[in-house]
Amino acid sequence: MAYFGRRFLHMLIVLWAIATILFLLFRLMPTDPSIAHLDPTFTEEQRQLVRAQFGLDRPLFEQYLIYMKNLAEGEFGLSFRQRQPVMGLVLAVLPNTLLLTSSALIVAYLFGALLGASLAWRRGSLFEKISVPLVLATRAAPEFWLGMIVLAIFAFGLNWFPSGGANVAGARYASEWERIFSLDYLRHLVLPVLTLAIYLQGLPALLMRSNMLEIMREEFVTMARMKGLSERRIMLRHAARNALLPLVTAFALGFGQSVGGNVVIENVFSWPGLGRLLVDAVANSDYPLAQGAFLVIAFVLVVMNFIADLMYGLLDPRVVHGEH
Amino acid sequence: MFSAPITRRSLLASAAATALVGAARAAEPGDPIRKLVIVSAAQASDPQEFQAAQLLAQAWRQLGLDIEVRGLPRPELSSLVWNTRDKWDMSMWRMVGRPERSDPDEFAYNLFNPATAATGYDFVAHNDPDYMKIAEAQRAELDRTKRQQLLYQAQEEINREQPYIFLVYPKNVLAYDKSVWKPETVTEQSGIGIRSFWTFLRAEPLTEQKDMICNASEALIAMNPLYISGALDSWVTEIVWDRLMRMDPSGLPVPWAAEKIVHVDPTTIDAVLRPGQKWHDGKPLTVEDVVFSFQAPATGNKSPMYKPFVANIKEVSAVDDRTVRFKLNTPSAAFESSTLAKINLIPKHVWEPILKDLADKPQNVETVQEPMPIGSGPFKFSRLKLQEEIVLEANPDYWERPKMNRWILRIITNVGATLGMLGRGEINFLSDYRGDPKILADFAKQNPKIEVVSTIDMGFRFVAPNQRRPPFNDPSFRKALSAATNRQLMAAAAWNGYAVPANSFISPALKFWSKPGIDDLKVDMNGAKKMLSDAGYVLVGGKLHYPEGVKETLASN
């Protein structure tokens, strides 16, 4: 429990540091935000009015205090361009991003873990010789290029899937839940998930392979062989289960990272997600929106990190936190 | 060696008396002209503009100038040019087309108005009282033909002075699926293109697909009749909220929600409403609503972007239950285009409480997003997701019901995929295309059902010489730069042929106002050199110097 408390406090400090860095980062950028999001044909008077409205006319420190106070109250402010509460804008796209990320990660880690296990099992085979470079290549391929190839094949070539967006044009659903679980939404989800999964599977595959190689040298594997269990059973039931642990951490961290890192995929597939919102906001010097989006991403990342730490303790009895 | 400066000084001392002598001898050079910098959008953010700047630099180096092109990210460029007006020599710049700019007044009056030099439009600090007299006269001239003559004069004056060196009017390229939309009903609006009010109102479906599915390459920002939030958003506001007048396909204002417009005297205008109009919520549209619509933008500072468009209205009132009377401060030729065809009609029963509520809050009306926007235009709001799509439905109560059932705007961020989607029918109207026009043309060749329409924009690209900084304060110098500029090459090379050469602030898209043949725009490198030497500039060892006695007062930056 003490560990939990310390870890929690640690998390809060990290979040505070991130919030402060974000604040400074945007304000120290060379461009005046009031020019970027305003029509440059605005008069000076109009510009000052907008500056005052967003508090940009006050001293930096005062802006910081207001910002921190607002954050503590869960108030992220109004975006410069949409003139709307930042939280609403972020929450409107967050489910799309979470769904895209989690589906892709699950696919990537299931596939990656199985692939990694069989690669280790067939060490030195032709299968391994071909697969390892292939895995490395997909890991290194630019997502944009990968996405365009996937589009060219499955959308424009085979006509199996739609080529962009999250729903067919003008589709209407009674609720957000109904929309997300509709067949239409799932069809739109397939290609971005496939692309992201192809990109993500390299890490779990390689990680799993090296873990397996290590574990296969351990005595209990030899023991299982001596018991006369089938190879398949030994691989899946005994070795793979033990090799999975580090993947749990990688999964949790990967989740945090992918939440904000899907910009490219979201653009290629016109997927309405957080990454696109973030890039738009940065490109238009929309501080409050960019800050809000970054904070949400940082929050997810830090929380997932936290969860990974706790999970590790639960899953692996060898890891004990303090108190001795 | 020693006597030379003395000779020069003595010559200078008697300069007034020795004009003849001065003309007879070879001109003595002034200081060499410093390195001049053209600031432009970076190549990555605007390849065409950057390439145009390179072409300019190449040409002007032949005049003996040292020119550097400096690419900057767009926001940094805007900030430098607009906020620090004495810090740059020349900037690549553009003015974009908007329906209300179909009236040339905004450009004619504001662009070269020294009153706006400090913070407004006249960012090059051009100051020509003769021009301003003409600009003032045209805006008060209510007779169209007389005003046309005044605007011709204005364009000639600008051609003489070259306060901007105009480069090209770009062409907008858009496309649609002609197996879905009847080609004769897709209307090209001059200076805007086929993505026009008239297309959306009148396009006739040929098949069971009765939804027009358009695309936009970036997210929507807001949907608010009192906030000019972005170009994409304006396509939507334009068809959801109605207006007393509309710009017709040729770019002239025509009565619309008003049945007729009566000019009682130069400062009194009556608008007679079309009978039986309704808001999308079913309530009748009344004269009070119309009066309110023109008063609301002037409320305090609550609608800063629309306020300028109603600034000339002294009073607006209802005369009877169908007539609204506008009293103006000064006669205005552009009032119809820039006010009556610009201001959205908004329901008083919706917006009066909103404005009241905002009265003592710091926020302005731009922060208001109605969950269910109510207008009186040909399309009704159905739903909106800023990052995904907006869906509008044809308004069955409108006096001219749109032929399509729904108008859907999809946010599609991948330009490459956009074309594929057009081919597959995922969209059937390409309303926003920012890729290479050549690729679209090739695509249409392979897909015979796709019709591409290119339209000359009413906006223009130019290079702005900063007249706060010599030598750009000298009209002869600017004229020489202009003469050395190869606009044909620029349109062909930088814009891939999708642009036409420009030499006026009025695009040929505004046929009625643009002066034909204002200049033949032939490149004349020798003429440019002659202009410079006639004005006293001297080439020394291939480097251009100021006229005699002129010192370089600025450092290159």
Short mmCIF file of N, CA and C in Angstrom, two decimals, chain A residues 30-32 34-47 49-50 53 78 80-85 89 92-93 96 144 148 151 154-156 159-173 176 179 187-188 266-273 276-277 280 283 285, chain B residues 73-79 82-83 85 93 95 98 101 106 118-121 211 213 218-222 227-229 301-302 304-308 362-369 382-383 385-389 391 393 406 408 410-421 424 426:
data_model
loop_
_atom_site.label_atom_id
_atom_site.label_comp_id
_atom_site.label_asym_id
_atom_site.label_seq_id
_atom_site.Cartn_x
_atom_site.Cartn_y
_atom_site.Cartn_z
N PRO A 30 8.49 30.94 -31.34
CA PRO A 30 8.72 32.27 -31.90
C PRO A 30 7.46 32.97 -32.42
N THR A 31 6.42 32.20 -32.76
CA THR A 31 5.29 32.89 -33.39
C THR A 31 4.25 33.36 -32.38
N ASP A 32 3.68 34.46 -32.71
CA ASP A 32 2.60 35.02 -31.92
C ASP A 32 1.32 34.26 -32.28
N SER A 34 -1.63 34.88 -31.82
CA SER A 34 -2.79 35.66 -32.27
C SER A 34 -2.69 35.94 -33.76
N ILE A 35 -1.53 35.73 -34.37
CA ILE A 35 -1.47 35.95 -35.82
C ILE A 35 -1.83 34.66 -36.54
N ALA A 36 -1.48 33.55 -35.92
CA ALA A 36 -1.65 32.28 -36.61
C ALA A 36 -3.12 31.89 -36.76
N HIS A 37 -3.91 32.19 -35.76
CA HIS A 37 -5.28 31.72 -35.85
C HIS A 37 -6.25 32.84 -36.21
N LEU A 38 -5.70 34.00 -36.47
CA LEU A 38 -6.56 35.08 -36.90
C LEU A 38 -6.34 35.33 -38.38
N ASP A 39 -7.31 35.84 -39.00
CA ASP A 39 -7.16 36.31 -40.35
C ASP A 39 -6.10 37.41 -40.31
N PRO A 40 -5.04 37.29 -41.12
CA PRO A 40 -4.00 38.33 -41.04
C PRO A 40 -4.52 39.71 -41.46
N THR A 41 -5.72 39.74 -41.98
CA THR A 41 -6.26 41.02 -42.39
C THR A 41 -7.01 41.70 -41.25
N PHE A 42 -6.93 41.10 -40.08
CA PHE A 42 -7.53 41.72 -38.89
C PHE A 42 -6.89 43.05 -38.57
N THR A 43 -7.64 43.94 -38.01
CA THR A 43 -7.03 45.19 -37.56
C THR A 43 -6.37 44.93 -36.21
N GLU A 44 -5.46 45.84 -35.83
CA GLU A 44 -4.74 45.71 -34.58
C GLU A 44 -5.73 45.66 -33.42
N GLU A 45 -6.75 46.48 -33.51
CA GLU A 45 -7.74 46.56 -32.43
C GLU A 45 -8.41 45.20 -32.21
N GLN A 46 -8.81 44.59 -33.32
CA GLN A 46 -9.46 43.28 -33.24
C GLN A 46 -8.51 42.26 -32.64
N ARG A 47 -7.23 42.38 -33.02
CA ARG A 47 -6.25 41.43 -32.55
C ARG A 47 -6.04 41.55 -31.04
N LEU A 49 -8.09 42.63 -28.94
CA LEU A 49 -9.31 42.16 -28.28
C LEU A 49 -9.24 40.65 -28.07
N VAL A 50 -8.81 39.96 -29.12
CA VAL A 50 -8.73 38.51 -29.03
C VAL A 50 -7.62 38.12 -28.05
N GLN A 53 -8.92 38.47 -24.67
CA GLN A 53 -9.91 37.45 -24.35
C GLN A 53 -9.27 36.14 -23.94
N LEU A 78 -10.68 27.35 -23.33
CA LEU A 78 -11.31 27.34 -24.65
C LEU A 78 -10.23 27.28 -25.71
N PHE A 80 -8.43 28.22 -29.17
CA PHE A 80 -8.37 29.50 -29.89
C PHE A 80 -9.25 29.49 -31.13
N ARG A 81 -9.20 28.41 -31.86
CA ARG A 81 -9.86 28.41 -33.17
C ARG A 81 -11.33 28.06 -33.07
N GLN A 82 -11.62 26.92 -32.42
CA GLN A 82 -13.02 26.50 -32.36
C GLN A 82 -13.79 27.32 -31.34
N ARG A 83 -13.06 28.00 -30.45
CA ARG A 83 -13.68 28.80 -29.38
C ARG A 83 -14.55 27.92 -28.48
N GLN A 84 -14.20 26.65 -28.39
CA GLN A 84 -14.98 25.70 -27.61
C GLN A 84 -14.13 25.12 -26.48
N PRO A 85 -14.78 24.58 -25.43
CA PRO A 85 -14.01 23.95 -24.36
C PRO A 85 -13.14 22.82 -24.90
N LEU A 89 -13.71 18.92 -27.12
CA LEU A 89 -13.11 18.61 -28.42
C LEU A 89 -12.26 17.35 -28.32
N ALA A 92 -14.43 14.20 -27.85
CA ALA A 92 -15.18 13.80 -29.04
C ALA A 92 -14.38 12.84 -29.91
N VAL A 93 -13.06 12.93 -29.88
CA VAL A 93 -12.25 12.06 -30.74
C VAL A 93 -11.53 10.96 -29.97
N ASN A 96 -12.36 7.20 -30.59
CA ASN A 96 -11.85 6.67 -31.87
C ASN A 96 -10.41 6.26 -31.75
N PHE A 144 3.23 5.82 -43.32
CA PHE A 144 2.49 6.45 -44.40
C PHE A 144 2.48 5.56 -45.63
N MET A 148 -0.61 3.59 -47.42
CA MET A 148 -1.00 3.77 -48.81
C MET A 148 -1.04 2.43 -49.55
N LEU A 151 -4.15 0.67 -48.47
CA LEU A 151 -5.28 1.30 -49.16
C LEU A 151 -5.36 0.83 -50.60
N PHE A 154 -6.41 -3.15 -50.48
CA PHE A 154 -7.69 -3.59 -49.92
C PHE A 154 -8.87 -2.67 -50.22
N ALA A 155 -8.58 -1.39 -50.48
CA ALA A 155 -9.70 -0.48 -50.78
C ALA A 155 -9.82 -0.31 -52.29
N PHE A 156 -8.78 0.28 -52.90
CA PHE A 156 -8.91 0.61 -54.32
C PHE A 156 -8.76 -0.61 -55.22
N ASN A 159 -11.47 -3.64 -53.35
CA ASN A 159 -12.79 -3.08 -53.03
C ASN A 159 -13.43 -3.72 -51.80
N TRP A 160 -12.62 -4.22 -50.88
CA TRP A 160 -13.18 -4.89 -49.71
C TRP A 160 -13.58 -3.91 -48.61
N PHE A 161 -12.80 -2.85 -48.49
CA PHE A 161 -13.03 -1.95 -47.36
C PHE A 161 -13.10 -0.49 -47.81
N PRO A 162 -13.79 0.33 -47.04
CA PRO A 162 -13.83 1.76 -47.36
C PRO A 162 -12.45 2.39 -47.18
N SER A 163 -12.24 3.54 -47.83
CA SER A 163 -10.87 4.07 -47.84
C SER A 163 -10.64 5.22 -46.87
N GLY A 164 -11.62 5.55 -46.08
CA GLY A 164 -11.35 6.62 -45.12
C GLY A 164 -12.55 6.95 -44.26
N GLY A 165 -12.30 7.62 -43.14
CA GLY A 165 -13.37 8.02 -42.24
C GLY A 165 -13.72 6.91 -41.27
N ALA A 166 -14.72 7.16 -40.44
CA ALA A 166 -15.10 6.19 -39.42
C ALA A 166 -16.49 5.61 -39.69
N ASN A 167 -17.22 6.23 -40.58
CA ASN A 167 -18.56 5.75 -40.94
C ASN A 167 -18.81 6.06 -42.39
N VAL A 168 -19.77 5.39 -42.96
CA VAL A 168 -20.15 5.70 -44.32
C VAL A 168 -20.80 7.10 -44.31
N ALA A 169 -20.67 7.83 -45.42
CA ALA A 169 -21.15 9.22 -45.44
C ALA A 169 -22.60 9.32 -45.01
N GLY A 170 -22.85 10.17 -44.04
CA GLY A 170 -24.22 10.46 -43.63
C GLY A 170 -24.87 9.39 -42.78
N ALA A 171 -24.08 8.40 -42.32
CA ALA A 171 -24.68 7.35 -41.48
C ALA A 171 -25.19 7.96 -40.18
N ARG A 172 -26.32 7.43 -39.70
CA ARG A 172 -26.91 8.01 -38.49
C ARG A 172 -27.09 6.93 -37.43
N TYR A 173 -26.68 7.23 -36.22
CA TYR A 173 -26.82 6.28 -35.12
C TYR A 173 -27.44 6.97 -33.93
N GLU A 176 -23.60 7.08 -29.42
CA GLU A 176 -22.19 6.85 -29.72
C GLU A 176 -21.85 5.36 -29.60
N ARG A 179 -22.99 3.47 -32.54
CA ARG A 179 -22.15 3.76 -33.68
C ARG A 179 -20.86 2.94 -33.63
N ARG A 187 -16.00 -1.96 -40.13
CA ARG A 187 -15.42 -2.06 -41.49
C ARG A 187 -14.43 -0.92 -41.72
N HIS A 188 -14.78 0.26 -41.22
CA HIS A 188 -13.87 1.39 -41.39
C HIS A 188 -12.62 1.24 -40.53
N GLU A 266 -3.84 8.18 -38.75
CA GLU A 266 -5.10 8.92 -38.74
C GLU A 266 -5.23 9.80 -39.97
N ASN A 267 -4.11 10.35 -40.43
CA ASN A 267 -4.17 11.16 -41.64
C ASN A 267 -4.38 10.33 -42.88
N VAL A 268 -3.67 9.22 -42.96
CA VAL A 268 -3.78 8.39 -44.16
C VAL A 268 -5.22 7.88 -44.31
N PHE A 269 -5.82 7.48 -43.20
CA PHE A 269 -7.17 6.90 -43.28
C PHE A 269 -8.25 7.89 -42.88
N SER A 270 -7.90 9.16 -42.80
CA SER A 270 -8.85 10.20 -42.39
C SER A 270 -9.62 9.77 -41.15
N TRP A 271 -8.92 9.10 -40.26
CA TRP A 271 -9.55 8.61 -39.03
C TRP A 271 -9.65 9.77 -38.04
N PRO A 272 -10.85 10.03 -37.53
CA PRO A 272 -11.02 11.20 -36.67
C PRO A 272 -10.47 10.97 -35.27
N GLY A 273 -9.19 11.11 -35.08
CA GLY A 273 -8.59 10.79 -33.79
C GLY A 273 -7.85 11.94 -33.15
N ARG A 276 -4.64 13.68 -35.02
CA ARG A 276 -4.94 14.72 -36.00
C ARG A 276 -5.32 16.02 -35.33
N LEU A 277 -6.12 15.89 -34.28
CA LEU A 277 -6.54 17.07 -33.54
C LEU A 277 -5.31 17.80 -33.01
N ASP A 280 -3.25 19.52 -35.86
CA ASP A 280 -3.96 20.74 -36.26
C ASP A 280 -3.73 21.85 -35.26
N ALA A 283 -0.14 23.14 -35.40
CA ALA A 283 0.10 23.90 -36.63
C ALA A 283 -0.56 25.27 -36.57
N SER A 285 -1.01 27.04 -33.76
CA SER A 285 -0.65 27.68 -32.49
C SER A 285 -1.85 27.79 -31.56
N PRO B 73 8.40 29.14 -42.19
CA PRO B 73 7.11 28.50 -41.95
C PRO B 73 6.01 29.58 -42.00
N ARG B 74 4.86 29.19 -42.48
CA ARG B 74 3.79 30.16 -42.72
C ARG B 74 3.46 31.07 -41.51
N PRO B 75 3.29 30.51 -40.31
CA PRO B 75 2.95 31.40 -39.19
C PRO B 75 4.06 32.42 -38.89
N GLU B 76 5.31 31.96 -39.03
CA GLU B 76 6.42 32.86 -38.76
C GLU B 76 6.47 33.97 -39.81
N LEU B 77 6.19 33.57 -41.05
CA LEU B 77 6.16 34.55 -42.14
C LEU B 77 5.08 35.61 -41.87
N SER B 78 3.88 35.14 -41.53
CA SER B 78 2.78 36.07 -41.27
C SER B 78 3.15 37.03 -40.15
N SER B 79 3.75 36.46 -39.12
CA SER B 79 4.09 37.26 -37.96
C SER B 79 5.13 38.32 -38.32
N TRP B 82 3.45 40.88 -40.95
CA TRP B 82 2.31 41.66 -40.50
C TRP B 82 2.60 42.46 -39.23
N ASN B 83 3.46 41.89 -38.35
CA ASN B 83 3.68 42.54 -37.06
C ASN B 83 4.93 43.41 -36.99
N ARG B 85 6.64 45.60 -39.39
CA ARG B 85 6.50 46.06 -40.76
C ARG B 85 7.71 46.78 -41.33
N TRP B 93 3.24 37.20 -51.03
CA TRP B 93 2.00 37.32 -50.28
C TRP B 93 0.83 36.98 -51.19
N MET B 95 -3.70 37.41 -51.60
CA MET B 95 -5.03 37.76 -51.13
C MET B 95 -5.94 36.68 -51.69
N ARG B 98 -13.06 35.47 -51.89
CA ARG B 98 -14.23 35.14 -51.08
C ARG B 98 -15.41 35.74 -51.83
N ARG B 101 -15.82 39.35 -51.91
CA ARG B 101 -14.77 40.09 -52.60
C ARG B 101 -15.07 40.17 -54.10
N GLU B 106 -13.35 46.20 -51.46
CA GLU B 106 -12.50 45.87 -50.33
C GLU B 106 -11.02 46.00 -50.70
N ALA B 118 -0.19 51.23 -40.62
CA ALA B 118 0.45 50.81 -39.37
C ALA B 118 0.07 49.38 -39.00
N THR B 119 -1.21 49.05 -39.08
CA THR B 119 -1.62 47.72 -38.61
C THR B 119 -2.56 47.00 -39.56
N GLY B 120 -2.98 47.66 -40.63
CA GLY B 120 -4.01 47.05 -41.47
C GLY B 120 -3.48 46.56 -42.80
N TYR B 121 -4.34 46.65 -43.80
CA TYR B 121 -4.08 46.09 -45.12
C TYR B 121 -2.87 46.67 -45.84
N ASP B 211 -27.62 12.16 -52.54
CA ASP B 211 -26.81 12.92 -51.59
C ASP B 211 -25.56 13.44 -52.29
N ILE B 213 -21.94 14.22 -51.82
CA ILE B 213 -20.89 13.97 -50.82
C ILE B 213 -19.64 14.72 -51.24
N GLU B 218 -9.30 19.52 -44.33
CA GLU B 218 -9.00 19.71 -42.91
C GLU B 218 -10.29 19.81 -42.11
N ALA B 219 -10.14 19.71 -40.81
CA ALA B 219 -11.32 19.66 -39.95
C ALA B 219 -12.09 20.98 -39.98
N LEU B 220 -13.38 20.88 -39.71
CA LEU B 220 -14.18 22.09 -39.57
C LEU B 220 -13.81 22.76 -38.25
N ILE B 221 -14.10 24.02 -38.13
CA ILE B 221 -13.75 24.74 -36.91
C ILE B 221 -14.98 25.07 -36.09
N ALA B 222 -15.99 25.60 -36.74
CA ALA B 222 -17.20 25.96 -36.00
C ALA B 222 -18.33 26.14 -37.00
N TYR B 227 -19.57 34.17 -36.69
CA TYR B 227 -18.14 33.91 -36.54
C TYR B 227 -17.60 33.48 -37.89
N ILE B 228 -16.64 34.25 -38.43
CA ILE B 228 -16.01 33.85 -39.69
C ILE B 228 -14.84 32.97 -39.32
N SER B 229 -15.09 31.67 -39.18
CA SER B 229 -14.09 30.82 -38.56
C SER B 229 -13.11 30.23 -39.55
N ASN B 301 -18.60 44.44 -28.59
CA ASN B 301 -17.55 43.78 -29.35
C ASN B 301 -17.83 42.30 -29.43
N LYS B 302 -19.10 41.95 -29.45
CA LYS B 302 -19.45 40.54 -29.33
C LYS B 302 -19.27 39.76 -30.62
N PRO B 304 -16.73 40.45 -33.39
CA PRO B 304 -15.71 41.32 -34.00
C PRO B 304 -15.52 41.09 -35.49
N MET B 305 -15.76 39.88 -35.96
CA MET B 305 -15.47 39.63 -37.37
C MET B 305 -16.55 40.15 -38.30
N TYR B 306 -17.77 40.17 -37.85
CA TYR B 306 -18.84 40.68 -38.72
C TYR B 306 -19.09 42.17 -38.52
N LYS B 307 -18.60 42.69 -37.41
CA LYS B 307 -18.87 44.09 -37.10
C LYS B 307 -18.48 45.04 -38.25
N PRO B 308 -17.29 44.87 -38.87
CA PRO B 308 -16.93 45.81 -39.93
C PRO B 308 -17.94 45.86 -41.07
N PRO B 362 -17.03 37.96 -20.32
CA PRO B 362 -15.91 38.32 -21.20
C PRO B 362 -15.98 37.65 -22.57
N GLN B 363 -16.64 36.49 -22.67
CA GLN B 363 -16.69 35.77 -23.95
C GLN B 363 -17.48 36.56 -24.99
N ASN B 364 -17.13 36.36 -26.24
CA ASN B 364 -17.97 36.93 -27.28
C ASN B 364 -18.80 35.81 -27.92
N VAL B 365 -19.55 36.20 -28.92
CA VAL B 365 -20.54 35.28 -29.49
C VAL B 365 -19.88 34.15 -30.29
N GLU B 366 -18.58 34.31 -30.57
CA GLU B 366 -17.88 33.27 -31.33
C GLU B 366 -17.73 31.97 -30.53
N THR B 367 -17.91 32.06 -29.22
CA THR B 367 -17.77 30.85 -28.39
C THR B 367 -19.06 30.04 -28.34
N VAL B 368 -20.07 30.52 -29.03
CA VAL B 368 -21.36 29.83 -28.95
C VAL B 368 -21.48 28.79 -30.06
N GLN B 369 -21.66 27.55 -29.68
CA GLN B 369 -21.98 26.55 -30.70
C GLN B 369 -23.37 26.02 -30.38
N SER B 382 -28.33 18.91 -39.89
CA SER B 382 -28.72 17.60 -39.38
C SER B 382 -27.75 17.18 -38.28
N ARG B 383 -26.47 17.06 -38.58
CA ARG B 383 -25.50 16.80 -37.51
C ARG B 383 -24.09 17.17 -37.92
N LYS B 385 -19.85 16.66 -36.83
CA LYS B 385 -18.69 16.20 -36.07
C LYS B 385 -17.50 16.88 -36.71
N LEU B 386 -16.89 17.79 -35.96
CA LEU B 386 -15.86 18.65 -36.52
C LEU B 386 -14.78 17.89 -37.29
N GLN B 387 -14.36 16.75 -36.76
CA GLN B 387 -13.24 16.03 -37.38
C GLN B 387 -13.71 15.03 -38.43
N GLU B 388 -15.01 14.85 -38.57
CA GLU B 388 -15.48 13.77 -39.43
C GLU B 388 -16.35 14.23 -40.58
N GLU B 389 -17.49 14.79 -40.26
CA GLU B 389 -18.37 15.19 -41.34
C GLU B 389 -19.47 16.09 -40.82
N VAL B 391 -23.54 16.95 -41.90
CA VAL B 391 -24.64 16.48 -42.73
C VAL B 391 -25.74 17.53 -42.71
N GLU B 393 -29.60 18.66 -44.54
CA GLU B 393 -30.70 18.11 -45.32
C GLU B 393 -31.38 19.23 -46.10
N ARG B 406 -29.53 15.39 -49.50
CA ARG B 406 -28.64 15.79 -48.41
C ARG B 406 -27.34 16.33 -48.98
N ILE B 408 -23.47 16.47 -47.82
CA ILE B 408 -22.58 15.91 -46.79
C ILE B 408 -21.16 16.33 -47.08
N ARG B 410 -17.38 15.57 -46.03
CA ARG B 410 -16.52 14.61 -45.33
C ARG B 410 -15.15 15.21 -45.14
N ILE B 411 -14.59 15.02 -43.96
CA ILE B 411 -13.23 15.48 -43.75
C ILE B 411 -12.29 14.36 -44.16
N ILE B 412 -11.55 14.58 -45.24
CA ILE B 412 -10.64 13.56 -45.74
C ILE B 412 -9.25 14.17 -45.84
N THR B 413 -8.38 13.69 -44.95
CA THR B 413 -7.09 14.36 -44.81
C THR B 413 -6.04 13.86 -45.79
N ASN B 414 -6.32 12.76 -46.44
CA ASN B 414 -5.34 12.16 -47.34
C ASN B 414 -5.69 12.50 -48.78
N VAL B 415 -4.92 13.43 -49.37
CA VAL B 415 -5.24 13.90 -50.73
C VAL B 415 -5.23 12.74 -51.73
N GLY B 416 -4.24 11.87 -51.61
CA GLY B 416 -4.15 10.73 -52.52
C GLY B 416 -5.41 9.88 -52.45
N ALA B 417 -5.85 9.60 -51.23
CA ALA B 417 -7.05 8.78 -51.06
C ALA B 417 -8.30 9.50 -51.55
N THR B 418 -8.29 10.83 -51.51
CA THR B 418 -9.47 11.58 -51.95
C THR B 418 -9.82 11.24 -53.40
N LEU B 419 -8.80 11.19 -54.25
CA LEU B 419 -9.06 10.87 -55.65
C LEU B 419 -9.60 9.45 -55.78
N GLY B 420 -9.01 8.52 -55.03
CA GLY B 420 -9.50 7.16 -55.06
C GLY B 420 -10.96 7.10 -54.64
N MET B 421 -11.31 7.89 -53.64
CA MET B 421 -12.69 7.90 -53.15
C MET B 421 -13.64 8.47 -54.19
N ARG B 424 -14.32 5.76 -56.59
CA ARG B 424 -15.18 4.68 -56.07
C ARG B 424 -16.57 5.17 -55.69
N GLU B 426 -17.19 7.07 -53.09
CA GLU B 426 -17.30 7.39 -51.66
C GLU B 426 -17.53 8.90 -51.48
#
